[in-house]
Coordinates of C-alpha atoms in Angstrom, one line a residue:
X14 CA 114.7 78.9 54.5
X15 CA 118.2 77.8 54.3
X16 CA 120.6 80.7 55.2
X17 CA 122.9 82.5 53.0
X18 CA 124.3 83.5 56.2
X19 CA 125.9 80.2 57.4
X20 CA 126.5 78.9 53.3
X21 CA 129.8 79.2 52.6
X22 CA 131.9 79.6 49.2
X23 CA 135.2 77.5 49.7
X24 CA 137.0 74.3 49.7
X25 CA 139.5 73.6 52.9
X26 CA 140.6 70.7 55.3
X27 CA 138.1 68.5 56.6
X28 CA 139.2 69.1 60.4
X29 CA 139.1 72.7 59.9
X30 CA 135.5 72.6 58.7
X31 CA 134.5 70.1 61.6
X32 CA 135.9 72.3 64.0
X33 CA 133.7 75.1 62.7
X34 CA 130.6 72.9 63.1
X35 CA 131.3 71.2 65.9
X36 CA 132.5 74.7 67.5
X37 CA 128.8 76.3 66.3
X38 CA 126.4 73.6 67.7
X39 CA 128.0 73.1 70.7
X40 CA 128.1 77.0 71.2
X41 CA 124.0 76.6 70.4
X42 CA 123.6 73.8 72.6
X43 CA 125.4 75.4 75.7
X44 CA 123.2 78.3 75.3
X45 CA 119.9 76.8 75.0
X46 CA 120.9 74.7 77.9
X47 CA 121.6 77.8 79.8
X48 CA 118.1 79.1 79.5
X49 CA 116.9 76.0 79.9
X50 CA 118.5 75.4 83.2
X51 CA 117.3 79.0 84.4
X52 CA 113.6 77.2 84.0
X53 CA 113.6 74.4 85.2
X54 CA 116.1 74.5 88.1
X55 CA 116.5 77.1 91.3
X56 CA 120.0 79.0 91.3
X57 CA 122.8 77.2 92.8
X58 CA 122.8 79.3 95.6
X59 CA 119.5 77.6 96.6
X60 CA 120.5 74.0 95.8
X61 CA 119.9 72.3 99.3
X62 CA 122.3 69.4 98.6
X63 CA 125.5 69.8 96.5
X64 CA 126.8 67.2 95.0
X65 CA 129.4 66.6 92.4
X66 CA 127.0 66.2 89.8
X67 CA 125.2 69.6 90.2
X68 CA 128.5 71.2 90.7
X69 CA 129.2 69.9 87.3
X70 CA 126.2 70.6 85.7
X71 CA 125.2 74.4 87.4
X72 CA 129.1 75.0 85.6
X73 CA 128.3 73.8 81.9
X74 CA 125.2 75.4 82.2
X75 CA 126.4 78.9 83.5
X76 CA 128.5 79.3 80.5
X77 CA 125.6 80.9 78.3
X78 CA 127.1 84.3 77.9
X79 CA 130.3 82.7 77.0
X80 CA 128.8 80.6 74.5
X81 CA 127.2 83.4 72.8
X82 CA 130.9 84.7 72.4
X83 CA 132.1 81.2 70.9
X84 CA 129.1 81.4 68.1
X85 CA 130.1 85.6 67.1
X86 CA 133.4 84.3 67.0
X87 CA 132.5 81.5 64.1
X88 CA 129.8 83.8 62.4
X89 CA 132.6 86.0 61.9
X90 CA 135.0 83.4 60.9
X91 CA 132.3 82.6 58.2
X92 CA 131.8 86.2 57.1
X93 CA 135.3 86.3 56.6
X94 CA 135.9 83.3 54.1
X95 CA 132.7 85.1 52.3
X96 CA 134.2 87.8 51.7
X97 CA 137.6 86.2 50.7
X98 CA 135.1 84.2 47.8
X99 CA 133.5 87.8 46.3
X100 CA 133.0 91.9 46.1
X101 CA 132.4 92.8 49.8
X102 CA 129.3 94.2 49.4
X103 CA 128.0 90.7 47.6
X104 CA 129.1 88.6 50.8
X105 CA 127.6 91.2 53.5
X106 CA 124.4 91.9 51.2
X107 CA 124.2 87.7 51.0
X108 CA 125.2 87.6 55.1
X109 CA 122.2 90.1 55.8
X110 CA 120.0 88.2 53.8
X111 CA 120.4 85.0 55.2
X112 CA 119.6 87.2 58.8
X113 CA 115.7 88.0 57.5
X114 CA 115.5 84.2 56.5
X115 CA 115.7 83.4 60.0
X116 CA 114.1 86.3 61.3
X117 CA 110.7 86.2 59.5
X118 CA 109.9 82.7 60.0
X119 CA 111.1 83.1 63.5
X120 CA 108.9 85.9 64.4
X121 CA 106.0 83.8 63.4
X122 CA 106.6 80.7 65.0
X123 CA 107.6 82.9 68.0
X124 CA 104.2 85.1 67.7
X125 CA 102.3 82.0 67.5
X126 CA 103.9 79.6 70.4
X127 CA 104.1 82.7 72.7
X128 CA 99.9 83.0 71.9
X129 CA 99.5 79.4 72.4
X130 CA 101.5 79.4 75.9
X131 CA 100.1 82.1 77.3
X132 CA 96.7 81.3 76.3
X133 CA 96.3 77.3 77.5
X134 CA 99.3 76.6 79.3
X135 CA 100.4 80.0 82.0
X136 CA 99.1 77.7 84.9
X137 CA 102.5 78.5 86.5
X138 CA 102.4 82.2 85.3
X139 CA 105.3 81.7 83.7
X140 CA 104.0 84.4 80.8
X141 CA 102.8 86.3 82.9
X142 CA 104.2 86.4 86.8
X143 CA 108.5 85.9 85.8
X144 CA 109.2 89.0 83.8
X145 CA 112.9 88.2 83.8
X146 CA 112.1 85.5 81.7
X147 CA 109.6 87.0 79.2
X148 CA 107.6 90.4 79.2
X149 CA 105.7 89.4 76.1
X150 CA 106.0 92.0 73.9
X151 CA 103.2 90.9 70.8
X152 CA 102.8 94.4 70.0
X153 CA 102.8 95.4 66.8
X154 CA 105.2 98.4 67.4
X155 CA 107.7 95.9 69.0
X156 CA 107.1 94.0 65.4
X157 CA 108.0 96.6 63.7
X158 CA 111.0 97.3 65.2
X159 CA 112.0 93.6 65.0
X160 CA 111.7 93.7 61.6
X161 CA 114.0 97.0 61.4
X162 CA 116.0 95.3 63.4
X163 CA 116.1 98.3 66.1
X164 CA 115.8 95.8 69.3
X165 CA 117.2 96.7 72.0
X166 CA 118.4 100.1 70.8
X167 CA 114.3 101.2 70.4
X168 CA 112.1 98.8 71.2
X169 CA 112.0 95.6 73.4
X170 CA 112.4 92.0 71.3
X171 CA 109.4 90.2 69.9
X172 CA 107.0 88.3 72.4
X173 CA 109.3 86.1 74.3
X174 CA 112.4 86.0 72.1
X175 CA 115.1 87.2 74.5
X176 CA 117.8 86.1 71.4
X177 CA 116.7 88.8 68.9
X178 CA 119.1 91.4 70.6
X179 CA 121.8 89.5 69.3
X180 CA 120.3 88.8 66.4
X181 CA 120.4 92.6 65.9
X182 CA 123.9 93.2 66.9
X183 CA 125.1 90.9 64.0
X184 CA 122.9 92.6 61.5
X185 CA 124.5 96.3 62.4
X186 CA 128.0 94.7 63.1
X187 CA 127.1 93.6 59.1
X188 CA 126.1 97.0 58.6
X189 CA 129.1 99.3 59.7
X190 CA 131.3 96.1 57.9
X191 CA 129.9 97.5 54.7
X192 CA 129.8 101.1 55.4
X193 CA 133.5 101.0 56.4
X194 CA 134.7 99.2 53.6
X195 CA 133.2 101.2 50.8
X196 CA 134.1 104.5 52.3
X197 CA 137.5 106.6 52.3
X198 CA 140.0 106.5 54.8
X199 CA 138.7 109.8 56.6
X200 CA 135.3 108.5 56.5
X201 CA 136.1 105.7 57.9
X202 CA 138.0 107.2 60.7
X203 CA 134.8 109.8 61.5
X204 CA 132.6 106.4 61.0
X205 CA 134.8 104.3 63.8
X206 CA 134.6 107.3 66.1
X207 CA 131.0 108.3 65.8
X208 CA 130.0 104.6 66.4
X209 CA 132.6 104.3 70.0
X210 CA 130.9 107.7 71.2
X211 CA 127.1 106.9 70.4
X212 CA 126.4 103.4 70.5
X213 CA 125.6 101.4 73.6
X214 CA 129.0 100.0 74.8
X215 CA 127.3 96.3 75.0
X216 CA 127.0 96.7 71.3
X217 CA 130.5 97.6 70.8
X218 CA 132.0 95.0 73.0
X219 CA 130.2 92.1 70.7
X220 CA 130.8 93.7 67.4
X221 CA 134.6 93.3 68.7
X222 CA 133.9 90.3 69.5
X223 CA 132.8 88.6 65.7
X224 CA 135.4 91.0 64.5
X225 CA 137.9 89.0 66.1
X226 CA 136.0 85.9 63.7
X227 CA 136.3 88.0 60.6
X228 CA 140.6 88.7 62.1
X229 CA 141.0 84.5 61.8
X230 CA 140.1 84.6 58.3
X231 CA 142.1 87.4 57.7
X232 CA 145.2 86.2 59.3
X233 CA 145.0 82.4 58.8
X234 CA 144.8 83.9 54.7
X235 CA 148.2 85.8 54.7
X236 CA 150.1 84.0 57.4
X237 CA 151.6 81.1 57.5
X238 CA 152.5 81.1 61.2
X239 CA 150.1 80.0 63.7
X240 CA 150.1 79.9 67.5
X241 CA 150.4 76.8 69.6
X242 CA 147.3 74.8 69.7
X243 CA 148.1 73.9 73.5
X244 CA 148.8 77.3 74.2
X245 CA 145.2 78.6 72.9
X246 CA 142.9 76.1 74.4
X247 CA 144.4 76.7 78.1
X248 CA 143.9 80.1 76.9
X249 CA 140.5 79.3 76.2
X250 CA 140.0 77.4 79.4
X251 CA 141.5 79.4 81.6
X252 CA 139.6 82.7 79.6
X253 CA 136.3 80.3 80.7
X254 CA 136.9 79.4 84.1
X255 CA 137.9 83.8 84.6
X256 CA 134.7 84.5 83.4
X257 CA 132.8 82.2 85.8
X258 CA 134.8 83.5 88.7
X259 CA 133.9 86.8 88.0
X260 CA 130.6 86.0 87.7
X261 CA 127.3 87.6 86.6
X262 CA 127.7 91.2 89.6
X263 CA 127.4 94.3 88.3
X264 CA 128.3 95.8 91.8
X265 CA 131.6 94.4 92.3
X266 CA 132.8 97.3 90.9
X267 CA 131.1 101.4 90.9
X268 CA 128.3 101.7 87.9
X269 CA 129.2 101.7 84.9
X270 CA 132.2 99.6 85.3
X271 CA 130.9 96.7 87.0
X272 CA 128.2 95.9 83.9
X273 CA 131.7 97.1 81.5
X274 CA 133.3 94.1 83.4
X275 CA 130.8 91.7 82.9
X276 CA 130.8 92.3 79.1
X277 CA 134.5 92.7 78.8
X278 CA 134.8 89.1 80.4
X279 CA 133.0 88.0 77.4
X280 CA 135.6 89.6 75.0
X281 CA 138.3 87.6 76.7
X282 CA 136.5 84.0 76.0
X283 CA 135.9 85.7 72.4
X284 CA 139.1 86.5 71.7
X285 CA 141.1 83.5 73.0
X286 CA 138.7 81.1 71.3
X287 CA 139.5 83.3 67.8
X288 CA 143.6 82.4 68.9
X289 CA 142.0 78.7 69.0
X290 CA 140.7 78.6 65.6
X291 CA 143.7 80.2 64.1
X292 CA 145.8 77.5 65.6
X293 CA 143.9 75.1 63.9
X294 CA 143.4 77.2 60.6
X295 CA 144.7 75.6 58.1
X296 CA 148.5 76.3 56.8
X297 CA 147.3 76.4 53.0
X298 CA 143.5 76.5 51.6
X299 CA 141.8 77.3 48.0
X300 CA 138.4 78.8 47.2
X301 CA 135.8 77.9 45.2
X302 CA 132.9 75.8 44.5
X303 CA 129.8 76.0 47.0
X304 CA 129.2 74.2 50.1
X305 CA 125.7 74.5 51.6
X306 CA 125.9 73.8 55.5
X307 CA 122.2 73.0 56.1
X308 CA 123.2 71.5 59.5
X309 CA 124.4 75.5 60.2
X310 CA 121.5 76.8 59.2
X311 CA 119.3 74.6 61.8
X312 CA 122.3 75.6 64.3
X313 CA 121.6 79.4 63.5
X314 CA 117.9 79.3 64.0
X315 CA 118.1 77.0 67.0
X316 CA 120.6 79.7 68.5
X317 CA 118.4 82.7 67.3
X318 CA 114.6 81.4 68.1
X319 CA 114.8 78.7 70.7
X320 CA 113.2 81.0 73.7
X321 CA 109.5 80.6 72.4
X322 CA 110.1 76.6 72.0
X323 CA 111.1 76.1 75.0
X324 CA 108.7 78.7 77.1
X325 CA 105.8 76.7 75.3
X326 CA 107.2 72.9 76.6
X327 CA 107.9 74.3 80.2
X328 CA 105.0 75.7 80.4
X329 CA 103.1 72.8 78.7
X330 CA 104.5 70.5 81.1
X331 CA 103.9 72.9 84.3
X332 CA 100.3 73.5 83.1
X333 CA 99.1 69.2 82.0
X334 CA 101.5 67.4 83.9
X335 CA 102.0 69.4 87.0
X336 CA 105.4 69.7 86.8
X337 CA 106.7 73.1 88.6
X338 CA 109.2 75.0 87.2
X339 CA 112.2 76.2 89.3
X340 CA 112.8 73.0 91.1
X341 CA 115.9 71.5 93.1
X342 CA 118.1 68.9 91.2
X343 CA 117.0 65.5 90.7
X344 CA 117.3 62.7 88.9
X345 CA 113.9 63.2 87.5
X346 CA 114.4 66.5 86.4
X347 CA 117.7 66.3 85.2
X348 CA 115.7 64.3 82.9
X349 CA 113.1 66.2 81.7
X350 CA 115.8 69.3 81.4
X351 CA 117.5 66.3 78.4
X352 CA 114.0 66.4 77.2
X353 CA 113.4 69.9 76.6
X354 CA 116.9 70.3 75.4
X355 CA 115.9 67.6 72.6
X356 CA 112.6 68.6 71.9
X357 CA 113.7 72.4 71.2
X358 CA 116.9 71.6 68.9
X359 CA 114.3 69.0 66.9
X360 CA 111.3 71.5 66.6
X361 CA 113.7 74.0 65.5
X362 CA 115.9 71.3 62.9
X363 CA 112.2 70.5 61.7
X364 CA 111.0 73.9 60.8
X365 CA 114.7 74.8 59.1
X366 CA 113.9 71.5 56.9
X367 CA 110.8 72.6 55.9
X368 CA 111.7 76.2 55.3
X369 CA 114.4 74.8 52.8
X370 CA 111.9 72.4 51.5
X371 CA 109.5 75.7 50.3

């Protein structure tokens, strides 16, 4: 099951590789942690005691959306150096592939924890009595869709995988790549403007977003000029702390605008974290040879399908152990939330090994 989609054809600088990597797990990690937190932990409005501690850890845990941003942003970086390697239509047909060797085995695994869960372990109702945390669509029209990748646009995600919508995005963001670049310049004019007026502006604002992964590549190629790498992380930073300021209200503003700022808030960390990869792109690179990033692979399926792992363990440990979800901070929970974290990147790592091992 190792992924087309996150092997990439080149040779470059150590660091900048590293930064890639580093850059993609950590934007996984935050983001399982952020769903994570949502289970096992009230909302900070309804922590009882503040400390400096929960301050600390309600902030690093808040930044999901924002890590979701971070991983577009390298996905697109690693498009980009694709298609510098071969014919366009090669590196998106190899990108989209890689996509359906995540999403077939993860519909499975998904289908089968979210049977298992809800079956012997919804003691706390978690399946069944939180819809904001799964509706658990195991239909086989919702399958369907999944596999057509029409989720959100048609039909709900699969069971309790509330990842696949994202999932989708980068497969029509892949999509409209290719149209666009085998069609003439009207076409592609007609193409642009037909997508702005019918599509869902959500979609729009995170196919901006990996574009602004595939601009890195494109600009770190043909220029040798590169913005201050000081300058772009307090970009960065500052685009971060903005977006948890602003927070998660839709009614700060008149509908639509106020859910138009929430997603445009997620543009901004996009973009300045694509000025910080192109500060650190580097000056001169080659291409060639193959580099398989199995370690990327694991970090795109952990990103993609972590929701049914970690519905199962919560509910597992709600349903045997008696341990309630939706708890105030402790010191006890703090560590069974670095226990969960664990045990979903390793399930995940373990069925990417043995995918790649078929």
């Amino acid at each position: 099951m190792t992924s087309k989609s996150t092997t990439v054809w080149f040779h470059m600088p150590n660091r900048f590789l590293t930064f890639l990597l580093v850059s993609r797990w950590t934007s996984v990690i935050v983001a399982l942690m952020y769903h994570v937190r949502f289970l096992l932990f009230v909302d900070y409005e309804d922590v009882h005691t503040k400390t400096g501690l929960s301050k600390a850890f309600y902030f690093l845990t808040g930044l999901g959306h924002e890590s979701f941003a971070v991983f577009f942003v390298v996905d697109g970086i690693l498009t980009g150096l694709m298609l510098q390697r071969g014919p366009p239509g090669a590196a998106v047909g190899r990108h989209v592939a890689g996509l359906y060797r995540l999403l077939l085995p993860g519909l499975v695994l998904g289908a089968f924890l979210d049977v298992l869960g809800a079956r012997y372990f919804n003691g706390s109702g978690l399946y069944t009595a939180y819809p904001a945390f799964s509706t658990l669509t195991l239909s086989y029209t919702s399958l369907l869709g999944n596999l057509l990748m029409l989720q959100p646009f048609v039909v709900p995600t699969f069971g309790s995988n509330g990842m696949l919508y994202l999932l989708s995005y980068l497969f029509w963001s892949l999509v409209l790549l290719a149209l666009v670049l085998r069609a003439k310049r009207l076409v592609q004019v007609l193409l642009l403007a037909a997508v702005v007026l019918l599509v869902p502006f959500q979609f729009l604002v995170w196919a901006a977003i990996w574009m602004s992964g595939l601009a890195v590549a494109w600009l770190g190629a043909t220029r040798d000029a590169r913005p201050s790498l000081a300058i772009a992380l307090a970009c960065f930073v500052g685009s971060l702390l903005l977006s948890r300021i602003v927070g998660a209200d839709t009614h700060v503003l008149p509908p639509p605008f106020g859910a138009w700022l929430i997603q445009c808030k997620y543009l901004l960390v996009g973009a300045s974290f694509a000025v910080a990869a192109l500060a650190v792109y580097p000056a001169r690179a080659f291409y060639g040879g193959t580099v398989v990033d199995r370690t990327g692979s694991a970090a795109a399926f952990t990103f993609f399908f972590h929701f049914p792992v970690m519905m199962l363990l919560v509910a597992a440990g709600a349903t045997l152990l008696g341990h309630p979800i939706m708890q105030q901070p402790t010191t006890t929970r703090y560590g069974e939330f670095v226990a969960v974290v664990a045990a979903c990147v390793g399930t995940t790592a373990l069925v990417t090994r043995a995918g790649a091992a078929l």
